[in-house]
């Protein structure tokens, strides 16, 4: 179909009509849902073939073999073979129901119809000839979505705790930084942690692949009941925050079959709609920050692992990587019933074993596929919430609104049952029977709400443990975005979709407001001091005060936790070159805002703040926009082509880690990375329509009219409107 306005193709059960809407997003009209998803596969294959097959090649650990045999891609392949997402997909596929398998197969047939015999020029450059898309590839991509930014974020946080204890950060300091770390930290455990062998980074430093895979690391969603809207009907809003790239990860689409319709954001490679609006319901998700993985310590002797007083053989999986123009590499990966060992047990001693609940308890992906297809048919919020409970392949904060003015929230996740006293943040001793997992926490015990009295529900990756009887979320993100959303909604009435657009683009920082209460009385009577004293805590491109605040904030972080903790150089790397600080800044903020803290040592909080203020205000301020320039890169060429070719786009990424439209900025593997609201959707049940915008377009073809078609509107805060009738 490329850039054509419309065409018709034959589906499995009838004719399918394809047409283009705003930003090139397709409208797919068919007789049955299966044929509508056949059409979705056809359009994914037409517009995003490169994105899909890159995910497939990377997910299977074949990047150095199929694309380029450089060291970066070899490191990625080693990690992906260790992770074995392809093996997990193969395990889950037979568990998918017969009906769901037919639906997946219809989508796969559409993909292969569109891509048959086609080799994009990017792949011609590398000599890669794409094979057929399969049902197993669908589950592979879903597994990648579940791991990157979700399980990965939790695992990195737990690994950081281990490394802090290995490097003699006092346990009391660690527990203050991670308040859900309720476990005792005995001296003998610290001794064992220092003796660990084969420990590795959870993600290799060369993380070029992470720009291709959607990481729901930070997002917002909310629903408002009719008692607070101008129409008297519910309004639903979503703005998932992912890395910026061209094309964007999201692929918006309208599906129509019989008397049904669904508009929503899809991920090419998978026939599901994680954020959408149908005739009766609207739904979406944010990252749920639930703890779905643990590290276990394995006691290894003569290549065997201990359980109680007995020793057992590992299952050894051999993987061969065949990089282009290089000798093959053979990996031996050691696994047991708990998880996958880090390193090869060539010496006796202690090793880390990473356990993921979805791998220990198979069936979560098959259940999730069934839940996603159920959402496309759901008629009300209660039914949708039952579908949410099945979506346990990843931790998700799911919100729904319906045409009968019901609103609800449900955390869905595969949270393991741990022994009493185990938070999940400290590694467990695998040889002790009492430390073993005891199944999964039932969905009914996870945080949830339905038609709350305040008339709205919202999530922003914040702590929702108060809505349940257990602490499923052990490393929630900061509450700053959630607090700002809650303030704006709770103080307002008679909301309209236009009001929701204003909230989507509101750049007042609740974090800055909290810190400025301490900073303002300590400011000197200088030009910079007066400029910052008068700041309204709103980030804008031309703001000078916003830049001064950012300088003070990062001086505080690097002084208190660097000079007085990890070392300033380590803290600077963690802040600027990984996404770990981007996810955990709320933990650091909570310490800095306390009047007294172990991290302050013998000094007062005000002493630390005064020192940071003095250092930060020494130099002239810069315009905020000049400090936030970001090159949004083509996902394949990654900024390597000349600017005049137009594959990339420079923007000013306005805001901060704490503004509703999150503006995180850091480097991974030497490449710029970011979090941003790459897709926004607003729908009022007063009408059969949606408003949305997109940080790019529908096509991954640079010279398509739909490559950057939505980017200008996204930057300007304008929304397209689609009438679904």
XYZ file of C-alpha atoms in Angstrom:
725
model
C 0.000 0.000 0.000
C 2.971 2.330 0.743
C 1.708 5.946 0.563
C -1.455 5.206 -1.413
C -4.635 6.586 0.105
C -6.586 3.328 -0.109
C -6.657 -0.157 -1.565
C -8.390 -3.498 -1.115
C -6.803 -6.874 -0.436
C -8.171 -10.374 0.010
C -8.177 -11.686 3.566
C -8.697 -15.218 4.806
C -12.468 -14.738 5.034
C -13.320 -11.796 2.794
C -12.219 -8.492 1.337
C -10.269 -6.031 3.493
C -10.342 -2.276 2.808
C -7.228 -0.293 3.746
C -7.098 3.508 3.870
C -4.881 6.214 5.365
C -5.903 8.657 8.104
C -4.002 11.398 9.966
C -0.198 10.957 10.017
C -0.652 8.012 7.657
C -2.257 5.847 10.336
C -4.257 3.098 8.632
C -7.953 2.349 8.873
C -8.566 -1.369 8.325
C -12.126 -2.503 7.583
C -13.007 -6.196 7.434
C -15.865 -8.618 7.976
C -14.327 -10.433 10.963
C -11.840 -9.620 13.712
C -9.440 -12.219 12.322
C -9.436 -10.507 8.930
C -9.036 -7.097 10.596
C -5.909 -8.466 12.282
C -4.799 -9.959 8.956
C -4.996 -6.376 7.675
C -3.057 -5.141 10.708
C -0.312 -7.644 9.931
C -0.314 -6.495 6.320
C 0.110 -2.852 7.342
C 2.768 -3.642 9.957
C 4.696 -5.520 7.290
C 4.203 -2.700 4.780
C 5.216 0.198 7.031
C 7.525 -1.312 9.655
C 9.320 -4.318 8.182
C 12.743 -3.084 9.292
C 11.591 -2.459 12.867
C 9.972 -5.892 13.129
C 12.862 -7.912 11.757
C 15.433 -5.968 13.765
C 13.536 -6.953 16.913
C 13.432 -10.541 15.715
C 17.138 -10.715 14.874
C 18.164 -9.052 18.132
C 15.710 -11.046 20.241
C 17.094 -14.314 18.905
C 20.710 -13.264 19.421
C 21.525 -13.228 15.696
C 22.528 -9.580 15.211
C 26.255 -10.208 14.691
C 25.461 -13.045 12.282
C 22.781 -11.331 10.196
C 23.786 -7.656 10.371
C 27.412 -6.942 11.269
C 30.032 -8.901 13.176
C 31.284 -6.075 15.393
C 32.014 -6.361 19.104
C 28.930 -4.394 20.157
C 26.546 -6.741 18.381
C 28.454 -9.800 19.604
C 27.964 -8.542 23.185
C 24.250 -8.127 22.531
C 24.021 -11.622 21.051
C 25.797 -13.135 24.048
C 23.330 -11.470 26.381
C 20.248 -12.401 24.346
C 21.365 -16.030 24.075
C 21.832 -16.060 27.853
C 18.372 -14.537 28.295
C 16.848 -17.069 25.853
C 13.687 -15.182 24.922
C 13.342 -17.356 21.846
C 13.280 -20.456 24.020
C 10.653 -18.877 26.259
C 8.495 -18.083 23.217
C 8.786 -21.685 22.022
C 7.701 -22.911 25.467
C 4.670 -20.609 25.574
C 3.341 -21.163 22.042
C 1.838 -24.652 22.660
C -0.003 -23.185 25.672
C -1.908 -20.667 23.519
C -5.560 -21.659 23.021
C -6.711 -22.962 19.646
C -8.896 -19.894 19.029
C -6.126 -17.461 19.960
C -3.673 -19.364 17.769
C -6.003 -18.960 14.766
C -6.150 -15.227 15.448
C -2.348 -14.983 15.694
C -1.980 -17.004 12.500
C -4.294 -14.600 10.654
C -2.061 -11.691 11.673
C 1.099 -13.592 10.697
C -0.389 -14.387 7.278
C -1.000 -10.672 6.733
C 2.595 -9.802 7.647
C 3.985 -12.380 5.248
C 1.627 -11.313 2.447
C 3.014 -7.774 2.681
C 6.700 -8.684 2.993
C 6.995 -11.662 0.656
C 10.029 -11.192 -1.575
C 10.791 -7.710 -0.210
C 14.212 -6.810 1.148
C 14.473 -3.227 2.486
C 17.613 -1.387 1.406
C 18.887 -1.339 5.025
C 19.032 -5.126 4.931
C 20.515 -5.136 1.431
C 23.416 -3.131 2.857
C 24.118 -5.890 5.381
C 23.300 -8.835 3.124
C 20.457 -9.973 5.380
C 17.520 -11.731 3.713
C 14.492 -11.717 6.036
C 12.740 -15.027 6.560
C 9.013 -15.444 7.201
C 7.304 -14.022 10.290
C 5.928 -16.738 12.594
C 3.582 -17.135 15.548
C 6.658 -17.785 17.674
C 8.056 -14.409 16.564
C 4.893 -12.753 17.879
C 5.563 -14.178 21.339
C 9.274 -13.342 21.042
C 8.516 -9.647 20.487
C 6.062 -9.699 23.398
C 8.774 -11.245 25.599
C 11.169 -8.471 24.576
C 8.600 -5.815 25.489
C 8.130 -7.465 28.882
C 11.845 -7.574 29.663
C 13.255 -4.272 28.392
C 12.589 -1.442 30.819
C 10.398 -3.642 33.024
C 12.012 -6.819 34.386
C 15.312 -5.224 33.350
C 14.688 -2.120 35.482
C 13.807 -4.151 38.560
C 16.803 -6.444 38.066
C 19.203 -3.524 37.607
C 17.922 -1.937 40.823
C 18.464 -5.172 42.737
C 21.917 -5.561 41.180
C 22.789 -2.033 42.296
C 21.850 -2.916 45.880
C 24.216 -5.890 45.668
C 27.014 -3.707 44.332
C 26.462 -1.100 47.053
C 26.860 -3.757 49.747
C 29.890 -5.212 47.966
C 31.489 -1.757 48.062
C 30.937 -1.210 51.786
C 28.032 1.224 51.651
C 26.597 0.751 55.174
C 23.419 -1.371 55.218
C 21.524 1.377 57.062
C 22.323 3.813 54.243
C 21.164 1.290 51.643
C 17.895 0.695 53.488
C 17.247 4.429 53.758
C 17.698 4.773 50.000
C 15.427 1.769 49.324
C 12.615 2.025 51.904
C 10.951 -1.249 50.838
C 14.170 -3.122 51.666
C 12.790 -4.420 54.963
C 15.043 -7.483 55.274
C 17.778 -7.847 57.839
C 21.197 -7.573 56.162
C 23.465 -9.855 58.203
C 27.242 -9.633 57.996
C 27.558 -13.164 56.618
C 25.342 -12.234 53.640
C 27.578 -9.260 52.843
C 30.586 -11.590 53.011
C 28.912 -13.945 50.523
C 28.053 -11.046 48.199
C 31.692 -9.957 48.171
C 32.712 -13.493 47.165
C 30.319 -13.733 44.200
C 31.881 -15.018 40.991
C 30.892 -14.332 37.389
C 28.692 -11.343 38.221
C 27.639 -9.429 35.102
C 25.728 -6.310 34.147
C 22.073 -7.087 33.608
C 22.287 -5.209 30.291
C 25.520 -4.939 28.294
C 26.980 -1.458 27.978
C 26.411 -1.593 24.232
C 22.673 -1.086 24.394
C 21.996 0.110 20.855
C 19.196 -2.457 20.652
C 17.185 -0.785 23.413
C 16.101 2.041 21.088
C 14.265 -0.499 18.949
C 12.338 -2.241 21.711
C 9.480 -0.413 23.492
C 10.339 0.062 27.152
C 7.329 1.193 29.196
C 9.715 2.577 31.768
C 7.702 5.676 32.558
C 4.223 6.730 31.496
C 0.978 8.370 32.620
C -2.649 7.338 32.309
C -5.870 8.415 33.968
C -9.642 8.188 33.705
C -12.163 10.745 34.968
C -15.790 9.882 35.678
C -18.668 11.897 34.257
C -19.297 13.728 37.521
C -16.133 15.759 36.837
C -16.489 16.226 33.056
C -18.403 18.779 31.005
C -20.055 16.060 28.919
C -21.185 14.015 31.914
C -19.383 11.048 30.345
C -16.078 9.441 31.269
C -12.827 10.673 29.732
C -9.775 8.428 29.317
C -6.178 9.645 28.671
C -2.864 7.903 27.961
C 0.661 9.131 27.298
C 3.233 6.320 27.418
C 6.842 7.511 27.733
C 9.397 5.710 25.597
C 12.657 6.541 23.890
C 12.442 8.953 20.953
C 13.351 7.490 17.566
C 12.262 7.581 13.933
C 9.969 5.923 13.261
C 8.429 5.902 16.748
C 7.864 2.540 18.392
C 4.090 3.040 18.320
C 1.927 2.338 15.288
C -1.587 3.822 15.701
C -4.370 2.130 13.771
C -8.153 1.912 13.432
C -9.695 -1.562 13.150
C -13.322 -2.038 12.058
C -15.265 -5.286 11.723
C -19.012 -5.893 11.669
C -20.400 -3.172 14.005
C -17.213 -2.960 16.068
C -14.293 -0.572 16.012
C -11.034 -0.114 17.918
C -8.582 2.744 17.616
C -5.290 2.414 19.407
C -1.537 2.186 19.554
C 0.024 -1.091 18.459
C 3.598 -2.387 18.435
C 4.627 -3.817 15.045
C 5.151 -7.546 15.329
C 2.286 -8.212 17.750
C -1.491 -8.296 16.972
C -2.642 -6.603 20.182
C -3.766 -3.098 21.176
C -2.234 -2.155 24.553
C -3.729 1.369 24.460
C -7.082 1.807 22.771
C -10.698 2.897 22.479
C -13.581 0.714 21.326
C -17.279 1.526 21.148
C -17.796 0.697 24.835
C -14.435 0.960 26.625
C -11.080 2.754 26.561
C -7.945 1.384 28.181
C -4.195 1.696 28.537
C -1.202 1.004 30.732
C 1.878 2.334 32.446
C 4.800 0.344 33.842
C 3.552 -1.187 37.095
C 6.946 -1.387 38.915
C 5.961 -4.748 40.461
C 8.796 -6.985 41.646
C 8.591 -9.997 39.328
C 12.202 -11.184 39.521
C 14.755 -12.053 42.187
C 18.405 -12.912 42.418
C 19.220 -16.190 44.120
C 22.696 -17.061 45.363
C 23.829 -20.496 44.228
C 26.416 -22.426 46.230
C 28.406 -24.296 43.557
C 30.841 -27.167 44.027
C 32.353 -29.310 41.268
C 29.963 -27.676 38.799
C 26.880 -28.668 40.831
C 24.438 -26.554 42.833
C 23.291 -27.216 46.377
C 19.766 -27.761 47.697
C 19.831 -28.421 51.424
C 22.599 -30.977 51.890
C 22.408 -32.477 48.386
C 24.090 -31.443 45.130
C 22.456 -31.356 41.694
C 23.500 -31.056 38.062
C 22.736 -27.903 36.089
C 20.999 -28.134 32.741
C 23.621 -26.909 30.275
C 22.461 -25.135 27.134
C 25.078 -24.712 24.422
C 24.751 -21.745 22.068
C 26.950 -21.008 19.045
C 27.255 -17.411 17.805
C 28.581 -17.074 14.256
C 29.568 -13.420 13.739
C 30.186 -12.219 10.212
C 33.829 -12.585 9.183
C 34.832 -13.914 12.612
C 35.323 -17.295 14.211
C 32.280 -18.890 15.892
C 31.834 -18.437 19.642
C 30.442 -21.229 21.805
C 28.583 -20.330 24.996
C 27.702 -22.735 27.775
C 24.734 -21.448 29.764
C 23.838 -23.074 33.080
C 20.223 -23.272 34.217
C 18.158 -24.909 36.918
C 14.574 -24.813 38.155
C 15.148 -21.348 39.602
C 16.690 -19.464 36.702
C 19.859 -18.785 34.721
C 23.330 -18.615 36.242
C 25.559 -15.602 35.667
C 28.814 -16.937 34.285
C 30.136 -20.478 33.959
C 30.749 -22.332 37.255
C 34.393 -23.105 36.558
C 35.362 -22.517 40.199
C 33.709 -23.546 43.427
C 31.962 -20.699 45.204
C 28.929 -18.456 45.075
C 27.180 -17.332 41.875
C 24.106 -15.246 41.096
C 21.089 -16.861 39.480
C 18.418 -14.561 38.019
C 14.875 -15.864 38.421
C 11.936 -14.436 36.463
C 8.462 -15.409 37.608
C 7.151 -15.694 34.055
C 9.833 -18.291 33.306
C 9.456 -20.270 36.519
C 5.672 -20.394 36.019
C 4.956 -20.813 32.262
C 1.612 -19.863 30.769
C 1.625 -16.149 31.512
C 2.233 -15.196 27.873
C -0.523 -17.490 26.607
C -2.870 -16.047 29.229
C -1.870 -12.512 28.237
C -2.601 -13.110 24.557
C -6.070 -14.295 25.565
C -6.534 -11.196 27.727
C -5.515 -8.853 24.909
C -7.917 -10.435 22.426
C -10.614 -10.300 25.108
C -10.176 -6.529 25.408
C -11.102 -6.128 21.740
C -14.484 -7.703 22.510
C -15.098 -6.351 26.047
C -18.295 -4.342 26.569
C -17.706 -2.846 30.026
C -15.074 -2.029 32.636
C -15.666 -5.123 34.772
C -15.025 -7.380 31.796
C -11.966 -5.336 30.862
C -10.556 -5.695 34.390
C -11.008 -9.463 34.139
C -8.948 -9.257 30.937
C -6.323 -7.112 32.696
C -5.867 -9.815 35.328
C -4.709 -12.167 32.571
C -2.033 -9.741 31.310
C 0.680 -11.080 33.598
C 3.522 -11.283 31.073
C 4.702 -7.839 32.278
C 4.010 -5.537 35.247
C 1.309 -3.139 34.052
C -0.834 -0.449 35.662
C -4.014 -0.865 33.616
C -6.813 1.712 33.629
C -10.218 1.473 31.947
C -13.228 3.735 31.410
C -16.511 2.798 29.763
C -19.582 4.294 28.132
C -21.647 3.699 31.292
C -19.350 6.020 33.281
C -17.407 3.340 35.151
C -13.673 3.737 35.735
C -11.195 1.282 37.212
C -7.565 0.375 37.831
C -5.800 -2.994 38.123
C -2.154 -3.928 38.550
C -1.368 -7.024 36.499
C 1.905 -8.835 37.136
C 3.449 -12.207 37.915
C 4.513 -11.438 41.486
C 6.040 -14.464 43.231
C 5.012 -15.442 46.743
C 8.063 -15.010 48.968
C 8.672 -16.113 52.532
C 7.723 -13.731 55.324
C 10.345 -11.041 55.763
C 11.734 -11.292 52.219
C 11.222 -8.037 50.311
C 12.600 -9.393 47.036
C 15.257 -6.671 46.923
C 17.996 -8.762 48.556
C 19.296 -11.954 46.946
C 17.958 -15.151 48.484
C 19.983 -18.255 49.342
C 18.868 -20.852 46.834
C 19.989 -23.804 48.977
C 17.572 -22.890 51.786
C 14.112 -24.429 51.147
C 12.361 -21.609 52.998
C 13.755 -19.073 50.498
C 12.131 -20.771 47.499
C 9.165 -19.108 45.795
C 5.759 -20.546 46.634
C 3.746 -19.797 43.498
C 2.268 -16.516 42.265
C 0.277 -13.882 44.130
C -3.359 -14.031 42.891
C -4.415 -10.988 40.811
C -7.148 -10.230 43.346
C -4.464 -9.433 45.946
C -2.739 -6.831 43.766
C -3.557 -3.084 43.838
C -6.918 -2.184 42.287
C -9.684 0.452 42.333
C -13.191 0.675 40.904
C -15.297 3.842 40.789
C -13.433 5.565 43.664
C -15.250 8.443 45.421
C -12.841 11.106 44.145
C -14.121 10.469 40.619
C -10.822 9.636 38.918
C -8.039 7.054 38.805
C -4.483 7.713 37.680
C -1.056 6.098 37.529
C 2.386 7.471 36.742
C 4.621 4.538 37.757
C 4.092 5.675 41.346
C 3.592 3.620 44.495
C 0.170 1.919 44.601
C 0.888 -0.503 47.450
C -1.673 1.296 49.634
C -4.361 -0.194 47.384
C -3.405 -3.761 48.363
C -2.403 -5.811 51.404
C 1.117 -6.587 50.198
C 4.021 -4.605 48.800
C 4.027 -5.769 45.195
C 5.936 -2.638 44.113
C 9.369 -2.518 45.736
C 11.057 0.114 43.545
C 8.262 2.454 42.408
C 9.223 5.597 40.561
C 8.863 9.024 42.135
C 5.372 10.377 42.784
C 6.084 13.805 41.256
C 4.130 13.319 38.018
C 1.320 11.557 39.861
C 1.089 14.396 42.389
C 0.828 17.019 39.663
C -1.830 15.056 37.755
C -3.808 14.485 40.952
C -3.639 18.174 41.890
C -4.852 19.356 38.488
C -7.728 16.863 38.342
C -8.826 17.105 41.981
C -8.972 20.919 41.856
C -10.889 21.095 38.571
C -14.441 20.440 37.384
C -16.291 20.077 34.081
C -13.236 18.822 32.238
C -13.131 18.720 28.443
C -10.730 17.013 26.029
C -9.077 20.415 25.565
C -8.359 20.481 29.305
C -6.751 17.053 28.997
C -4.469 18.375 26.270
C -3.357 21.110 28.662
C -2.587 18.523 31.349
C -0.655 16.389 28.860
C 1.624 19.360 28.143
C 1.769 20.856 31.659
C 5.437 21.419 32.530
C 5.198 22.582 36.142
C 7.418 20.370 38.293
C 6.133 19.207 41.681
C 9.701 18.100 42.373
C 11.030 21.626 41.816
C 8.256 23.035 44.016
C 9.300 20.755 46.886
C 13.028 21.474 46.533
C 12.515 25.219 46.117
C 10.929 25.391 49.567
C 14.388 24.526 50.920
C 16.459 26.310 48.277
C 14.643 29.659 48.180
C 15.560 30.849 51.721
C 19.207 29.889 51.099
C 19.656 31.775 47.820
C 22.191 34.621 47.727
C 21.153 38.134 46.756
C 22.808 37.909 43.346
C 21.451 38.106 39.824
C 21.263 34.303 39.565
C 19.845 34.044 43.075
C 17.087 36.558 42.361
C 16.306 34.902 39.026
C 15.819 31.518 40.674
C 13.929 32.960 43.663
C 11.221 34.269 41.323
C 10.886 31.043 39.298
C 7.387 29.530 39.075
C 8.792 25.969 38.708
C 7.577 25.765 35.120
C 9.958 24.431 32.473
C 9.956 26.262 29.153
C 12.417 26.511 26.297
C 13.426 30.070 27.199
C 13.601 29.609 30.966
C 16.935 30.488 32.577
C 15.821 29.645 36.108
C 14.973 26.055 35.129
C 18.597 25.534 34.124
C 19.845 27.012 37.405
C 17.593 24.660 39.362
C 18.854 21.665 37.390
C 22.454 22.645 38.181
C 21.715 22.830 41.907
C 19.820 19.541 41.861
C 22.623 17.596 40.200
C 25.255 19.237 42.404
C 23.286 17.934 45.387
C 23.040 14.435 43.938
C 26.730 14.181 43.117
C 27.906 15.717 46.399
C 25.649 13.906 48.877
C 25.625 10.496 47.189
C 28.920 10.832 45.336
C 31.422 12.515 47.627
C 29.697 11.094 50.692
C 28.783 7.701 49.238
C 29.584 5.940 45.970
C 32.244 8.355 44.750
C 31.440 11.383 42.625
C 32.708 9.802 39.411
C 30.512 6.725 39.931
C 27.460 8.856 40.667
C 28.108 10.994 37.606
C 28.264 7.916 35.377
C 25.102 6.454 36.950
C 23.283 9.737 36.362
C 24.499 10.596 32.878
C 25.267 7.275 31.209
C 22.608 4.852 32.450
C 18.863 4.950 32.881
C 19.161 3.751 36.477
C 19.077 7.241 37.980
C 16.258 8.198 35.628
C 14.173 5.432 37.179
C 15.308 5.828 40.807
C 15.575 9.604 41.214
C 12.599 9.570 43.586
C 14.584 7.450 46.054
C 17.371 10.033 46.072
C 14.872 12.889 46.341
C 13.237 11.364 49.418
C 16.604 11.359 51.197
C 17.511 14.912 50.177
C 14.164 16.322 51.306
C 14.433 14.813 54.794
C 15.619 17.164 57.494
C 17.998 14.490 58.784
C 19.600 11.593 56.943
C 22.441 9.149 57.401
C 23.665 10.289 53.995
C 24.292 13.806 55.348
C 26.947 12.493 57.733
C 27.980 15.044 60.356
C 26.667 17.945 58.309
C 23.192 19.452 58.210
C 20.920 19.321 55.203
C 21.181 23.098 54.808
C 24.988 22.858 54.698
C 24.788 20.485 51.739
C 22.218 22.686 50.001
C 24.249 25.886 50.540
C 27.355 24.251 49.113
C 25.471 22.999 46.042
C 23.819 26.399 45.513
C 27.147 28.217 45.682
C 28.757 25.884 43.151
C 25.780 25.871 40.774
C 25.222 29.629 40.639
C 28.805 30.611 39.841
C 28.285 30.645 36.082
C 25.845 32.554 33.846
C 22.561 30.731 33.212
C 21.763 29.087 29.903
C 18.461 28.961 28.095
C 16.783 25.676 29.076
C 16.122 24.691 25.462
C 19.819 25.034 24.626
C 20.641 22.422 27.270
C 17.970 20.012 25.984
C 18.874 19.571 22.333
C 18.350 15.990 21.257
C 18.882 14.335 17.903
C 15.947 11.995 17.314
C 17.685 9.308 15.308
C 16.643 6.790 12.716
C 16.424 3.455 14.528
C 18.683 1.673 12.019
C 21.310 4.251 11.043
C 21.439 5.904 14.492
C 22.705 9.319 13.441
C 25.470 8.019 11.178
C 24.143 9.589 7.965
C 24.613 13.240 6.885
C 21.983 15.599 8.285
C 20.869 16.809 4.843
C 19.449 13.352 4.074
C 16.780 13.931 6.723
C 16.843 10.565 8.491
C 17.204 12.294 11.887
C 15.570 15.342 13.477
C 16.987 17.671 16.133
C 14.498 18.877 18.745
C 14.498 20.697 22.074
C 13.376 18.142 24.658
C 11.706 20.492 27.164
C 10.901 19.497 30.745
C 12.442 17.314 33.416
C 12.266 13.916 35.046
C 9.332 15.188 37.129
C 7.116 17.046 34.650
C 3.968 15.327 33.358
C 5.473 15.176 29.845
C 8.616 13.552 31.162
C 11.869 14.745 29.646
C 14.628 12.393 30.716
C 17.961 12.710 28.959
C 21.011 10.453 29.322
C 23.436 8.336 27.308
C 23.567 4.580 26.865
C 26.403 2.928 24.998
C 27.593 6.403 23.972
C 24.293 7.211 22.265
C 21.743 9.798 23.423
C 18.673 8.260 25.024
C 15.482 9.728 26.379
C 12.044 9.215 27.847
C 9.215 11.170 26.253
C 5.451 10.919 25.742
C 5.832 9.486 22.245
C 2.079 8.872 21.801
C -0.862 10.658 23.411
C -4.520 9.669 23.299
C -7.632 11.369 24.707
C -11.183 10.109 24.340
C -14.497 11.386 25.747
C -17.393 8.911 25.746
C -19.677 11.753 24.760
C -18.642 10.989 21.167
C -17.272 8.143 19.052
C -13.889 9.692 18.475
C -10.331 10.094 19.722
C -7.680 12.788 19.778
C -4.072 11.712 19.468
C -0.613 12.773 18.450
C 2.541 10.886 17.593
C 6.266 11.682 17.775
C 6.799 10.736 14.143
C 4.807 8.928 11.491
C 3.586 5.512 10.447
C 6.308 4.533 7.988
C 9.935 3.540 8.522
C 10.725 4.613 4.911
C 12.632 7.901 5.029
C 11.157 9.187 1.756
C 7.583 8.270 2.620
C 5.214 11.154 3.332
C 4.488 9.375 6.623
C 8.033 9.158 8.030
C 7.865 12.309 10.217
C 4.255 13.240 9.505
C 3.164 13.710 13.128
C 6.331 15.176 14.631
C 5.556 18.886 14.097
C 2.117 18.555 15.726
C 3.610 16.546 18.592
C 6.176 19.262 19.303
C 3.548 22.027 19.078
C 0.957 20.277 21.265
C -1.569 19.817 18.463
C -3.785 16.733 18.217
C -5.350 14.947 15.276
C -8.989 13.879 15.592
C -10.493 10.676 14.243
C -14.248 10.102 14.117
C -14.598 6.364 14.649
C -18.082 6.257 13.160
